[in-house]
Coordinates of C-alpha atoms in Angstrom, one line a residue:
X1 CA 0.0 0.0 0.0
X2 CA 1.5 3.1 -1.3
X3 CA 2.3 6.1 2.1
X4 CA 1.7 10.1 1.6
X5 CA 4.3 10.1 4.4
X6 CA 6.2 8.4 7.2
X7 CA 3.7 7.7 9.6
X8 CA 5.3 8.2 13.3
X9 CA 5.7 4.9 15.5
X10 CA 3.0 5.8 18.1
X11 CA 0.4 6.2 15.5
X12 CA -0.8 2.6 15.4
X13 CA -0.2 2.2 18.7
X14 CA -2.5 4.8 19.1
X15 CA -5.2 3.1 16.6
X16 CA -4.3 -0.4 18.3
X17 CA -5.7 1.4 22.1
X18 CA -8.3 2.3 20.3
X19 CA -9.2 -0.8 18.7
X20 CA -9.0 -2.5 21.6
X21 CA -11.3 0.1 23.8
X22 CA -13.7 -0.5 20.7
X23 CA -13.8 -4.8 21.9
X24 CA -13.9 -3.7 25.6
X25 CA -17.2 -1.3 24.6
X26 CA -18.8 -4.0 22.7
X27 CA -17.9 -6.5 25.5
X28 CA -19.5 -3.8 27.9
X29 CA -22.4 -3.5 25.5
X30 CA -23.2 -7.1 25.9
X31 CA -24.9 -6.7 29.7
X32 CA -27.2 -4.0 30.8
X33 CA -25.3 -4.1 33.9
X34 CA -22.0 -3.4 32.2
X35 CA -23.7 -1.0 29.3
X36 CA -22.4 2.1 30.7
X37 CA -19.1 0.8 31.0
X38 CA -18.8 -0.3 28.0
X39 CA -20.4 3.3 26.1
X40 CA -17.3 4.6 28.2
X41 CA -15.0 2.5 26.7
X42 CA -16.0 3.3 23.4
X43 CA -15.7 7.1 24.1
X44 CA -12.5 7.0 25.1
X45 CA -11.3 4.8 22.0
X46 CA -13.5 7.2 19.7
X47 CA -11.3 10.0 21.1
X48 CA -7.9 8.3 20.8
X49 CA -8.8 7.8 17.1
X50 CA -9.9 11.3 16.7
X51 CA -7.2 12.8 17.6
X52 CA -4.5 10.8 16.2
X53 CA -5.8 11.1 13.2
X54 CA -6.1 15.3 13.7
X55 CA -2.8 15.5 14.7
X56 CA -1.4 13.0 11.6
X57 CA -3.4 14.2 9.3
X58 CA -3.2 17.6 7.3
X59 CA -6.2 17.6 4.6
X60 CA -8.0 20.6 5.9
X61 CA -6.7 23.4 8.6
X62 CA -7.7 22.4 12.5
X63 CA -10.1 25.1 12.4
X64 CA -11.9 24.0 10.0
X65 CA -12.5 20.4 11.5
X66 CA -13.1 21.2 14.8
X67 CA -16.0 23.7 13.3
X68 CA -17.2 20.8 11.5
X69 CA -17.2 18.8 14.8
X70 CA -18.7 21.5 16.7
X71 CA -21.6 21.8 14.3
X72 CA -22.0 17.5 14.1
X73 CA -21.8 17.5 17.4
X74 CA -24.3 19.6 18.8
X75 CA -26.6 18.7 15.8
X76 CA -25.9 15.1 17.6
X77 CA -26.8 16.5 21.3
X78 CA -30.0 18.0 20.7
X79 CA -31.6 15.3 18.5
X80 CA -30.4 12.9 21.2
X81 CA -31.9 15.1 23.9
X82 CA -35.1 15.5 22.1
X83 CA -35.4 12.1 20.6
X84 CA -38.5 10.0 22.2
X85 CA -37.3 6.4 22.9
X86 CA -40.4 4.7 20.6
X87 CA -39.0 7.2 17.6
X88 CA -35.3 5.4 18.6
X89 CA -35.2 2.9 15.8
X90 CA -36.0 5.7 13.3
X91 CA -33.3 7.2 14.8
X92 CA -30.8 4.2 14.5
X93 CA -31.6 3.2 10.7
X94 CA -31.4 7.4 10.0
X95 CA -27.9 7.3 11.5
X96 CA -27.0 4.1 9.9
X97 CA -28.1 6.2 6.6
X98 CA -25.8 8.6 7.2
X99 CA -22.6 6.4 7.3
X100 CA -23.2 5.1 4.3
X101 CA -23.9 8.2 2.8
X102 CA -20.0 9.3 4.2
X103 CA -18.6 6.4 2.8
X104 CA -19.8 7.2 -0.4
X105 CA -18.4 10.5 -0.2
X106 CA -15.3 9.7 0.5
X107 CA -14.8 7.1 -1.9
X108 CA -16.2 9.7 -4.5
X109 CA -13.4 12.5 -3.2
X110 CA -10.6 9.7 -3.5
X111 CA -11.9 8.7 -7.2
X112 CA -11.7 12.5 -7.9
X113 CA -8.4 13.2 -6.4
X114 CA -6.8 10.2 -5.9
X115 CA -3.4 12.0 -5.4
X116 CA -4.6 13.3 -2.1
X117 CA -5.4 9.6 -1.3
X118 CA -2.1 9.1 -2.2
X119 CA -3.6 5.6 -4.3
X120 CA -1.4 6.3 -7.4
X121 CA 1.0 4.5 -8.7
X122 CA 3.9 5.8 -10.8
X123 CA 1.7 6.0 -14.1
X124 CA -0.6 8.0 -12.3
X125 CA -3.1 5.5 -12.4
X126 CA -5.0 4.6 -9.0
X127 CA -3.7 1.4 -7.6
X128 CA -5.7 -1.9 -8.6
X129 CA -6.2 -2.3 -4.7
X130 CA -7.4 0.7 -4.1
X131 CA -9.8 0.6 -7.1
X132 CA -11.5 -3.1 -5.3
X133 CA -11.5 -0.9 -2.1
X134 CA -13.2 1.9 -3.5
X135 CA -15.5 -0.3 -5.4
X136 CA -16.6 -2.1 -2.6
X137 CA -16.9 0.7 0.0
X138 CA -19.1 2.9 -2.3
X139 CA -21.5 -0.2 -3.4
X140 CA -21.7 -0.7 0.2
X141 CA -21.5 2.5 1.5
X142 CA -24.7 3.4 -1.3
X143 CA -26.8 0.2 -0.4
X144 CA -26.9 1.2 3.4
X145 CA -27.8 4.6 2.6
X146 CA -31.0 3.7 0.4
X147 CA -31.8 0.6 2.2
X148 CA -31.4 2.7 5.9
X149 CA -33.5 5.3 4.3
X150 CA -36.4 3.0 3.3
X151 CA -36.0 1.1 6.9
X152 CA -36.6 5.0 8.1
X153 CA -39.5 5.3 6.2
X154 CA -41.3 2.2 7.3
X155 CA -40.7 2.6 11.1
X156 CA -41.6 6.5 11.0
X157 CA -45.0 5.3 9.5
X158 CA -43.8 7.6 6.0
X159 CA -44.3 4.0 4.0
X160 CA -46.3 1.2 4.7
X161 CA -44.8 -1.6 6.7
X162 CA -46.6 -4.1 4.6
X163 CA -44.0 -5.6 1.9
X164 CA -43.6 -3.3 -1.3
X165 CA -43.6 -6.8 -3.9
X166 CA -42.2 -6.3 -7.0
X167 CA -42.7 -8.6 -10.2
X168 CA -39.7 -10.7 -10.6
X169 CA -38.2 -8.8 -8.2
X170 CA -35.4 -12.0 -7.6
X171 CA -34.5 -11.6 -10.9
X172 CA -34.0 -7.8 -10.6
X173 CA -32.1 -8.1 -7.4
X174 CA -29.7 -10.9 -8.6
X175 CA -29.0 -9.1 -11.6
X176 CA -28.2 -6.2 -10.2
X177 CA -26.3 -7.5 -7.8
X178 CA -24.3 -8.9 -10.9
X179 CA -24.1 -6.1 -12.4
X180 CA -22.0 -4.2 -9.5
X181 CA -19.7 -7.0 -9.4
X182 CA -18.9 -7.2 -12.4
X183 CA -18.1 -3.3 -12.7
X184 CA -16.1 -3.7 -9.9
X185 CA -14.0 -6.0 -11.2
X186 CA -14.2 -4.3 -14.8
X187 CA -13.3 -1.1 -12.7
X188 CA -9.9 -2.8 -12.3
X189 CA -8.8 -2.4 -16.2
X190 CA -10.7 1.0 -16.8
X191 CA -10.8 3.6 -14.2
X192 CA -13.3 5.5 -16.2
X193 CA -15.7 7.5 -15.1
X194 CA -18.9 6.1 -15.9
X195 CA -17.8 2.9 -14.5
X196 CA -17.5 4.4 -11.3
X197 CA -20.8 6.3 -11.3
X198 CA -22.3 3.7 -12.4
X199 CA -21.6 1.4 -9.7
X200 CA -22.5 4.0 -7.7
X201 CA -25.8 4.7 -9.0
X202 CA -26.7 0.9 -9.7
X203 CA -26.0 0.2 -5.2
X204 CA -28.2 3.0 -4.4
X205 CA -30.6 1.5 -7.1
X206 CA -30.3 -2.3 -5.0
X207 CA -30.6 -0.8 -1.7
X208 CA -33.7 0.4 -2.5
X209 CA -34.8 -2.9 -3.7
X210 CA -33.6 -5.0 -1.6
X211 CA -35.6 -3.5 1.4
X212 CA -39.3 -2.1 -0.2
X213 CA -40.2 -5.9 -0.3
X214 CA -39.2 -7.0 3.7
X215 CA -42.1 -7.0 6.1
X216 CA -42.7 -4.8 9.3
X217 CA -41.9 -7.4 11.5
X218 CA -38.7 -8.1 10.0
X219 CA -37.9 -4.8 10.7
X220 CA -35.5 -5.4 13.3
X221 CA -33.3 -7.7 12.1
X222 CA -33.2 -5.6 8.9
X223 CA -32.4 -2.5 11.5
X224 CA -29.4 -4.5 12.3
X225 CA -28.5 -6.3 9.1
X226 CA -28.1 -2.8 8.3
X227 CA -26.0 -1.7 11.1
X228 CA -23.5 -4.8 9.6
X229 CA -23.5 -3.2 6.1
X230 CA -22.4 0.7 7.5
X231 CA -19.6 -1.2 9.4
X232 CA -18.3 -2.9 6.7
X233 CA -18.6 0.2 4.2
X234 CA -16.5 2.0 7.2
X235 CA -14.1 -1.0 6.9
X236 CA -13.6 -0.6 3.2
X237 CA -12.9 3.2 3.3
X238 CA -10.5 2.3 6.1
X239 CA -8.4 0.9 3.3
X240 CA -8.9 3.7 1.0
X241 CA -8.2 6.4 3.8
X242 CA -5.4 3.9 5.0
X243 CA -6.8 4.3 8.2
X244 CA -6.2 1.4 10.3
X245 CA -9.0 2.9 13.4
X246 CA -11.4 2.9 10.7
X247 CA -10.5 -0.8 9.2
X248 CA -10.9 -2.2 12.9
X249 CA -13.9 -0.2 14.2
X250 CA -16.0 -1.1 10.7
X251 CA -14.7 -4.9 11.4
X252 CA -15.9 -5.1 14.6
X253 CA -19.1 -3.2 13.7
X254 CA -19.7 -5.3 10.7
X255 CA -19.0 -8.6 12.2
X256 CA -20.9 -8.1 15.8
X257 CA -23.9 -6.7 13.5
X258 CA -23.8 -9.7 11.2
X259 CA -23.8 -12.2 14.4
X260 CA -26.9 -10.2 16.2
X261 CA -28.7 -10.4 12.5
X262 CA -27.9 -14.4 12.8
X263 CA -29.4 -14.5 16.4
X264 CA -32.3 -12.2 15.4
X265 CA -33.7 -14.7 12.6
X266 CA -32.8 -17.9 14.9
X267 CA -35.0 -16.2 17.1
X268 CA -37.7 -16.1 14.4
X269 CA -36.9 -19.0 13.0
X270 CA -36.5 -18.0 9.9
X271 CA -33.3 -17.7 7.5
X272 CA -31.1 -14.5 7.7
X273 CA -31.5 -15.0 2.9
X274 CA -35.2 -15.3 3.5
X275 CA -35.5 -12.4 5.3
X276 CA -33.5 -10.3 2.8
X277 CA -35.7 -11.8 0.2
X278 CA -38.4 -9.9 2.5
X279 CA -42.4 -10.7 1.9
X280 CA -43.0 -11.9 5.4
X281 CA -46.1 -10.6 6.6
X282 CA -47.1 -9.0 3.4
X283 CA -49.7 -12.0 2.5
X284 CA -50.6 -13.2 6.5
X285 CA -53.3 -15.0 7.0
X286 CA -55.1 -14.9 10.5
X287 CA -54.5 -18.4 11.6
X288 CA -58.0 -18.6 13.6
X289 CA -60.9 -18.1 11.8
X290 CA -63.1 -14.6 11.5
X291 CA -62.7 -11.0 12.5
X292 CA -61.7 -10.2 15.9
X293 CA -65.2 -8.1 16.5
X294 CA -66.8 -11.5 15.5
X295 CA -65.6 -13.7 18.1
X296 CA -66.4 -14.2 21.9
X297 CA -63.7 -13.1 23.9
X298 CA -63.5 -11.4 27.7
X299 CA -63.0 -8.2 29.1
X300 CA -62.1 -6.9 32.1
X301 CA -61.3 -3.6 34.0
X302 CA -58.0 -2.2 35.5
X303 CA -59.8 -3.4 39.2
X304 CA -59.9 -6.8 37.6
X305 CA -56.4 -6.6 36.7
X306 CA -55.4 -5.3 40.2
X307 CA -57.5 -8.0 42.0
X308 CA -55.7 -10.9 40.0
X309 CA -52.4 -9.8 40.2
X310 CA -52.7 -8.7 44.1
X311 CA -53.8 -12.4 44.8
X312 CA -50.6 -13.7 42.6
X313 CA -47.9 -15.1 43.7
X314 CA -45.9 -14.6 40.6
X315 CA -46.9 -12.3 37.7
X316 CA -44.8 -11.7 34.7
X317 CA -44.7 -9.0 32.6
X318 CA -44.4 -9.0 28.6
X319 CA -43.9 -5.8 27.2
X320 CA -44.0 -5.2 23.7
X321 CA -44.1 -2.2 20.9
X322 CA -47.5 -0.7 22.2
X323 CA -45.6 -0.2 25.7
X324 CA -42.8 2.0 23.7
X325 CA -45.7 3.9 21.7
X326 CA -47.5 4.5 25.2
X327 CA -44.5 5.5 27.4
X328 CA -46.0 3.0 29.4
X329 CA -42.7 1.9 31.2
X330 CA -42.2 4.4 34.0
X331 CA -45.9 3.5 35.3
X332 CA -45.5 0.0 34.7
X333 CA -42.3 0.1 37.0
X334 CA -44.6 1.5 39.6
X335 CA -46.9 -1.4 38.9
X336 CA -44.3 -3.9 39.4
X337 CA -42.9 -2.1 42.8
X338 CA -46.7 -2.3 43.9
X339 CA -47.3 -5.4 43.7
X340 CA -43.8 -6.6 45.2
X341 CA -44.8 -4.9 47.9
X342 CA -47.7 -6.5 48.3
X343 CA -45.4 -9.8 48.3
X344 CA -45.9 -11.0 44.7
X345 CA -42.9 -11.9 42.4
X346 CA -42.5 -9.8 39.2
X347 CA -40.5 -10.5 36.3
X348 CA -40.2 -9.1 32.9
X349 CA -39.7 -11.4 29.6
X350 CA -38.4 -10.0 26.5
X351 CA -38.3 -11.6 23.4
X352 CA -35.3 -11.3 21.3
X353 CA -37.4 -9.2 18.3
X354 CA -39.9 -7.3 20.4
X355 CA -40.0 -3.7 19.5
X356 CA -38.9 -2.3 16.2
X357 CA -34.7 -2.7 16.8
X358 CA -32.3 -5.0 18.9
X359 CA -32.8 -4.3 22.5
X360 CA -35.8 -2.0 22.3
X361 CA -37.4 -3.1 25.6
X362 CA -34.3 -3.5 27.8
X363 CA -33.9 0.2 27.0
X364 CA -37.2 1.1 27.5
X365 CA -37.2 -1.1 31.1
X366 CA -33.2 0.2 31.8
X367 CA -34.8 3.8 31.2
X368 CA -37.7 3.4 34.2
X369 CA -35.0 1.9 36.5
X370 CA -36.7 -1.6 36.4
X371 CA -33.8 -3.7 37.9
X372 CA -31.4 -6.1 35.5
X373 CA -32.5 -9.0 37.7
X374 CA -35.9 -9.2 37.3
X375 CA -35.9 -8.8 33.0
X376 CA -35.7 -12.1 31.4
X377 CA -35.1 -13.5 27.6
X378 CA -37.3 -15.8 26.2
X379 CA -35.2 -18.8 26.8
X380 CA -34.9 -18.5 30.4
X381 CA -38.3 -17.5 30.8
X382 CA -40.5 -19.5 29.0
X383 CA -40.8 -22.7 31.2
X384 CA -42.1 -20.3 34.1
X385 CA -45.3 -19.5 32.3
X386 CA -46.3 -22.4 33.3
X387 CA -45.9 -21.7 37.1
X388 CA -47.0 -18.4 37.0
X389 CA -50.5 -16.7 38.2
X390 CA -50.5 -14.1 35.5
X391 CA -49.5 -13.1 32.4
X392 CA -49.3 -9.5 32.0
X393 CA -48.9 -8.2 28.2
X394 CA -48.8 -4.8 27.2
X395 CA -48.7 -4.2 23.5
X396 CA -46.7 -7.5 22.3
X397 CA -48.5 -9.2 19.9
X398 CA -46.8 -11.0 17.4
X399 CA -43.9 -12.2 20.0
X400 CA -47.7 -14.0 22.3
X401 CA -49.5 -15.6 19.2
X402 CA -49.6 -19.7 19.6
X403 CA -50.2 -19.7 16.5
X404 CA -46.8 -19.8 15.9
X405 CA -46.7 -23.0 16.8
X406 CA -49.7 -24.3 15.6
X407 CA -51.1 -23.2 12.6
X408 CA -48.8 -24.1 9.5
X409 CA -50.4 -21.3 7.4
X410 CA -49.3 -18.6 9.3
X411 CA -46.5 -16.4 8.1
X412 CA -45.0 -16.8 12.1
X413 CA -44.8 -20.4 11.8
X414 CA -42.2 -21.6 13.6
X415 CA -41.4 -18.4 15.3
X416 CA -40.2 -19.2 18.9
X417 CA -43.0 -17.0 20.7
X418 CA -43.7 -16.6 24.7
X419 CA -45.6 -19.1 26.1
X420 CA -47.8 -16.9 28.0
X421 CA -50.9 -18.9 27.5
X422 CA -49.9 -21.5 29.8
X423 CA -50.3 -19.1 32.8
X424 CA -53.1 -19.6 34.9
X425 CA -54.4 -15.7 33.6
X426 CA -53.7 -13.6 31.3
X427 CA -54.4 -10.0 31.2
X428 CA -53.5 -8.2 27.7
X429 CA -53.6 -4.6 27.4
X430 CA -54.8 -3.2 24.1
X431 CA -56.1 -0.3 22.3
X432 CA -59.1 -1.8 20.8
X433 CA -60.1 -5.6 19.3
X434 CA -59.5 -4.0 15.6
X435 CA -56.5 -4.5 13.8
X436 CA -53.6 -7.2 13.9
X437 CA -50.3 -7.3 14.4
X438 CA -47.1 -5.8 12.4
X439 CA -46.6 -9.0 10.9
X440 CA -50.4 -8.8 9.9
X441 CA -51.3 -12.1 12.1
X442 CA -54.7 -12.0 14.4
X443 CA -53.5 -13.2 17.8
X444 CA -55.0 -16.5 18.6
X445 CA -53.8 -15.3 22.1
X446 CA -57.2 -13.1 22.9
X447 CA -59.9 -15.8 22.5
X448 CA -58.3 -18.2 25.4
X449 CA -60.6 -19.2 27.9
X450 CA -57.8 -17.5 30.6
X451 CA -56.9 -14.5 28.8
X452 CA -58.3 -11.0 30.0
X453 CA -58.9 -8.5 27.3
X454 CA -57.9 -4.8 28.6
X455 CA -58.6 -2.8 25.9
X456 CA -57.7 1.0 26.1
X457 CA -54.7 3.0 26.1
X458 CA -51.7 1.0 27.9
X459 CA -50.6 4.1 29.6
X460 CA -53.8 4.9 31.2
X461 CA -54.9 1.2 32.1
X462 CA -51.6 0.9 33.7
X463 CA -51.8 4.4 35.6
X464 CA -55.4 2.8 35.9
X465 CA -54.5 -0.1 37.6
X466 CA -51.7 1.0 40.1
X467 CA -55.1 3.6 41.4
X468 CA -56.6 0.2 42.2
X469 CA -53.3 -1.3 43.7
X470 CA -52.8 1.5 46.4

């Protein structure tokens, strides 16, 4: 790989610390008890990197960057201040959008100056390496930007969350995939213009497609499928920018996104190709029969709800998307302090794709102070249904059905769900009978001899119900 200049000897020492505080972070990140600890470590490697690369690097004056920084930085501060934790996933896949967007642009600025790059070799020609690495960080680079931006639109309610299907769209896809390749590798023998652009043009193009067709409730593991993509574009312009920070941040971002994309579909049973190939959801079927206003099913009132779970001697709690829309968390922590004062056991069970993104309800629970210890995934809660007085679920559907185990023709088939119908009650908080899940499924769940239909706003029947508990 061709130098602009002698790098000094404590430079990738520096980017090694950092790489290194960039493990610890994401070893942090893997425990809510540990989370801050880990968000620390990252800071502190982010910073390293930053300023060993200010201090190596002389592109534009000081001034200028730490304007730059100034301005991203407080643009950063007050959306996160002012950012509501249901909009959160929005938020992720709009951030994911914008570092694809940046490795687009730098791949672009090294394709027109490649002399600043220092990527040319003694013809003046950019370096066959450098052209794969370019290639591949701006295909990769433009597929997370249009893809993020479509995931945006379908969380923010902008675009439908129902698949978008396309005729022959497989075909489309497949060719166009072929298509990059193949002007990447042609990009290797010409270093022509249109090649480049239109490599670029054709990835924004699959992005786009790739996405429109996947299914609401695949949402989250497309979320973090993309989060994989932006760390490997980051990767590739590591290599252009010959920045070895960048190489190992976008590795470890890439490869711990691709791993939680793997859990995500294991934990939907479903294939991380088939959910790229998107359409779950789009044609669901209810698996039980007629409309919800057409069948007998029971309702009860927040006193109800109180009664049951004051004579409980265990009650778990499922929380779900319509808890995040509600803000319902801070009263249902009160809830759950209530009742353990009243000597009943309360737990929480999350499963792994509730919400719209990875970890949306252990932020919402770590956010109302509900303790690490008493939340719960679905494989070490599921066998204490069973033993449990109540059920509580507040706005998870799809994650409750039984269908899913059940009824072949359902689009969740196979889906490891929560078995919260083996309780001896269940109480299930929602807005009205109408309407199904994201994945488009009736729940099977609300027509169950032992299941309690509370249906009004979660918020409210929770406030609602801790009235009743005091």
């Amino acid at each position: 790989m061709h130098e602009v200049a002698h790098v000094p000897a404590w430079v990738p020492l520096a980017y090694l610390i950092a790489g290194v505080c960039f493990i610890l972070a994401l070893r942090g990140l893997s425990s809510p008890e540990s989370s801050r600890r880990g968000n620390r470590f990252g800071m502190v490697g982010m910073a390293i990197a930053v300023v060993t690369t200010l201090v190596t690097h002389e592109i534009a004056s000081l001034v200028e960057i730490l304007i730059a920084i100034a301005i991203g930085g407080a643009i950063g501060f007050v959306i996160a201040r002012r950012i509501a934790m249901t909009a959160m996933p929005q938020l992720v896949a709009a951030f994911h959008s914008l570092v694809g967007m940046a490795a687009v642009l730098v791949g672009a600025a090294a394709f027109l100056n490649p002399d600043a790059f220092g990527i040319l070799d003694a013809d003046g020609e950019i370096l066959d390496v450098s052209r794969v690495e370019m290639g591949l960080g701006v295909a990769i680079g433009a597929i997370t930007f249009s893809g993020s931006v479509i995931a945006f639109l379908k969380l923010n309610g902008n675009m439908s969350g129902k698949p978008i299907i396309l005729p022959m769209r497989h075909v489309i896809n497949l060719g166009t995939l072929a298509a990059i390749l193949g002007l990447i590798g042609y990009f290797v023998t010409d270093q022509s213009g249109w090649v480049f652009w239109t490599v670029t043009a054709l990835s924004f193009l699959i992005g786009f497609l790739l996405i429109i067709p996947i299914g609401g409730a695949d949402m989250p593991v497309v979320v973090s499928m993309l989060n994989s993509y932006s760390g490997w574009a980051a990767a590739a312009m590591g290599f252009t920018l010959q920045n070895s920070a960048m190489i190992i941040t976008g590795a470890l971002v890439g490869s711990s996104g691709a791993i939680l994309s793997y859990i995500m579909c294991r934990a939907m049973n479903r294939s991380f190709i088939s959910v790229i190939a998107g359409g779950f959801g789009g044609d669901a079927v209810s698996g039980g029969g007629g409309p919800a206003l057409d069948r007998p099913y029971k309702r009860g009132s927040a006193e109800d709800a109180a009664f049951l779970m004051k004579q409980a001697e265990q009650v778990i709690i499922v929380p779900g998307y319509g808890m995040a829309v509600a803000q319902a968390q801070h009263a249902l922590r009160e809830m759950g302090d209530l009742l353990e004062a009243e000597g009943v056991t309360v737990k929480y069970a999350i499963h792994p794709v509730a919400g719209r993104m990875p970890g949306h309800m252990n932020v919402l629970l770590a956010e109302a102070s509900v303790d690490y210890d008493k939340v719960f995934e679905l494989e070490d809660i599921n066998s204490e249904f069973a033993r449990s007085d109540v059920a509580f679920v507040i706005g998870a559907n799809d994650v409750t059905n039984p269908s899913a185990k059940t009824d072949k023709s359902s689009p969740i088939y196979g889906m490891p769900v929560l078995d919260v119908e083996k309780a001896k009650t269940v109480l299930f908080i929602k807005r009205s009978m109408g309407g199904a899940g994201y994945a488009g499924v009736e729940n099977e769940l609300f027509f169950r001899d032992n299941t309690m239909m509370l249906l009004a706003d979660a918020k409210k029947m929770v406030e609602d119900i801790v009235k009743s508990l005091v």
